[in-house]
Amino acid sequence: MKKILAALLVISSILGITAGVSAQTATPSSSQATSTQPAVATEKATAYIQSLQIRQGKLYADFDYIEWYTGKAADREFLKDCKECSEPGSPKHAPNNYYIRNVDPQIHTYMIADTAEFILQTRTGEINWNEKVTREDFVLFFLQNENNFDSPFHIEITNGVVTKITEQYVP
């Protein structure tokens, strides 16, 4: 019940937002103006989303960065961390061809742009690859699924604002 009330509060807050949230850069004053465009800083990361919240009418999320490996890199990193893998009969490959390492304790908080793109794989409980959804659908998906705290998301951050969130399917 608490989770449903929280979801309704967040959704109603999102629907009530009228001011645009976007990646913005400061405009230099006329005495500082130059002929070059400001640099766009874009970062990509893979993270667990710890929470979503509304602050002063804007959507924010707390991200716990992780290292995501697939294929041979997953096997290599898995074997580095596996303490029992030298024993006979122990696994020699990362389970399901992926490996997640979460050693960075820092939580990163970012505002999510109103124009952010949201892509999910399992919104309906079935796999629907790369389904583009609305902000409201994403928030409902996140708040209604308790296991989302263990689901990785690929995020793109431009000038300190999240512009894209993509769910990573985990078998």
XYZ file of C-alpha atoms in Angstrom:
171
model
C 0.000 0.000 0.000
C 2.852 2.389 0.887
C 4.514 1.703 -2.447
C 1.282 2.435 -4.372
C 0.806 5.716 -2.480
C 4.419 6.677 -3.190
C 3.922 5.859 -6.870
C 0.781 7.987 -7.040
C 2.540 10.879 -5.317
C 5.499 10.728 -7.694
C 3.277 10.355 -10.780
C 1.015 13.223 -9.742
C 4.068 15.366 -9.100
C 5.499 14.503 -12.509
C 2.237 15.243 -14.284
C 2.083 18.571 -12.479
C 5.510 19.645 -13.678
C 5.204 22.389 -16.255
C 8.697 23.836 -16.233
C 11.054 22.055 -18.607
C 14.032 20.232 -17.175
C 16.807 19.884 -19.691
C 20.543 19.857 -19.928
C 21.410 23.534 -19.827
C 24.695 25.344 -20.002
C 25.371 28.813 -18.704
C 25.312 31.570 -21.306
C 28.302 33.850 -20.990
C 27.661 37.567 -20.594
C 28.362 39.716 -23.646
C 31.790 40.628 -22.270
C 32.622 36.903 -21.935
C 30.995 35.713 -25.170
C 33.152 33.761 -27.548
C 32.535 32.400 -30.997
C 32.828 28.775 -29.856
C 29.988 26.662 -28.512
C 30.252 25.437 -24.914
C 31.591 21.894 -24.645
C 29.014 19.192 -24.084
C 30.152 16.725 -21.460
C 28.517 13.323 -21.895
C 29.070 10.385 -19.560
C 27.779 6.833 -19.856
C 27.516 4.534 -16.864
C 25.808 1.370 -15.716
C 24.115 1.601 -12.341
C 21.464 0.384 -9.997
C 18.784 2.994 -9.336
C 18.462 3.328 -5.568
C 15.568 5.785 -5.476
C 13.472 8.272 -7.409
C 12.270 11.483 -5.824
C 10.738 14.837 -6.681
C 12.592 17.922 -5.442
C 11.275 21.371 -6.193
C 9.158 19.952 -9.005
C 12.040 18.085 -10.679
C 12.651 14.332 -10.890
C 15.925 13.087 -9.382
C 17.425 9.621 -9.003
C 20.156 8.121 -6.863
C 22.476 5.846 -8.864
C 24.863 3.200 -7.529
C 27.471 2.713 -10.283
C 28.451 -0.858 -11.132
C 30.832 -2.560 -13.516
C 28.969 -4.646 -16.128
C 30.862 -7.319 -18.080
C 29.744 -9.754 -20.776
C 31.375 -12.573 -22.742
C 35.099 -13.214 -22.250
C 35.459 -10.060 -20.145
C 32.769 -11.417 -17.790
C 34.665 -14.700 -17.442
C 37.971 -12.904 -16.824
C 36.549 -10.553 -14.149
C 34.494 -13.318 -12.529
C 37.604 -15.494 -12.158
C 39.543 -12.561 -10.654
C 36.941 -12.201 -7.892
C 36.023 -15.872 -7.394
C 37.874 -17.128 -4.325
C 36.800 -20.759 -4.734
C 37.378 -21.010 -8.487
C 40.785 -22.668 -8.095
C 39.161 -25.689 -6.425
C 38.331 -28.783 -8.523
C 34.805 -28.726 -9.925
C 34.397 -24.991 -9.386
C 32.922 -22.776 -12.128
C 35.316 -21.482 -14.811
C 32.870 -19.088 -16.469
C 30.618 -16.255 -15.369
C 27.052 -17.514 -14.906
C 24.725 -16.586 -17.806
C 27.589 -14.922 -19.726
C 27.568 -11.711 -17.635
C 29.211 -10.484 -14.459
C 28.472 -7.501 -12.214
C 30.998 -5.984 -9.849
C 29.788 -3.394 -7.346
C 32.723 -2.047 -5.342
C 32.150 1.733 -5.478
C 30.195 2.796 -2.369
C 29.503 6.313 -3.698
C 25.906 7.129 -4.668
C 25.527 9.616 -7.529
C 22.435 11.843 -7.576
C 21.295 13.404 -10.850
C 18.298 15.300 -12.093
C 16.458 13.525 -14.920
C 15.632 15.768 -17.867
C 11.984 16.189 -18.869
C 13.136 15.216 -22.348
C 14.946 12.082 -21.149
C 14.465 8.891 -23.129
C 13.349 5.782 -21.201
C 13.842 2.297 -22.660
C 12.650 -0.842 -20.902
C 12.923 -4.562 -21.652
C 10.519 -6.076 -19.088
C 7.837 -3.456 -18.379
C 4.929 -5.891 -18.723
C 6.715 -8.839 -17.125
C 7.338 -10.249 -20.598
C 10.419 -9.412 -22.642
C 9.672 -6.590 -25.084
C 13.071 -5.496 -26.379
C 13.900 -1.793 -26.307
C 10.397 -0.531 -25.578
C 10.398 3.262 -25.470
C 8.147 4.423 -22.650
C 7.022 7.703 -21.163
C 8.469 9.165 -17.998
C 5.275 8.222 -16.152
C 5.471 4.600 -17.388
C 9.092 4.419 -16.255
C 8.312 5.761 -12.775
C 5.389 3.336 -12.387
C 7.562 0.443 -13.604
C 10.277 1.339 -11.140
C 7.989 1.850 -8.148
C 5.819 -1.223 -8.796
C 8.706 -3.682 -9.152
C 10.592 -4.351 -5.947
C 13.342 -6.212 -7.826
C 14.305 -3.075 -9.770
C 16.821 -2.263 -7.063
C 18.768 -5.271 -8.397
C 18.262 -4.450 -12.082
C 21.052 -2.614 -13.878
C 20.298 0.425 -15.997
C 22.554 2.071 -18.567
C 22.409 5.836 -18.146
C 23.592 8.743 -20.242
C 24.364 12.018 -18.507
C 24.852 15.229 -20.473
C 26.205 18.249 -18.628
C 25.225 16.697 -15.295
C 21.625 15.801 -16.252
C 20.377 12.293 -17.107
C 19.134 12.249 -20.698
C 18.635 8.500 -21.244
C 17.901 5.460 -19.063
C 17.893 1.956 -20.549
C 17.020 -1.164 -18.577
C 19.584 -3.948 -18.918
C 17.852 -7.292 -19.281
C 19.245 -9.823 -16.822
C 18.362 -13.497 -17.471
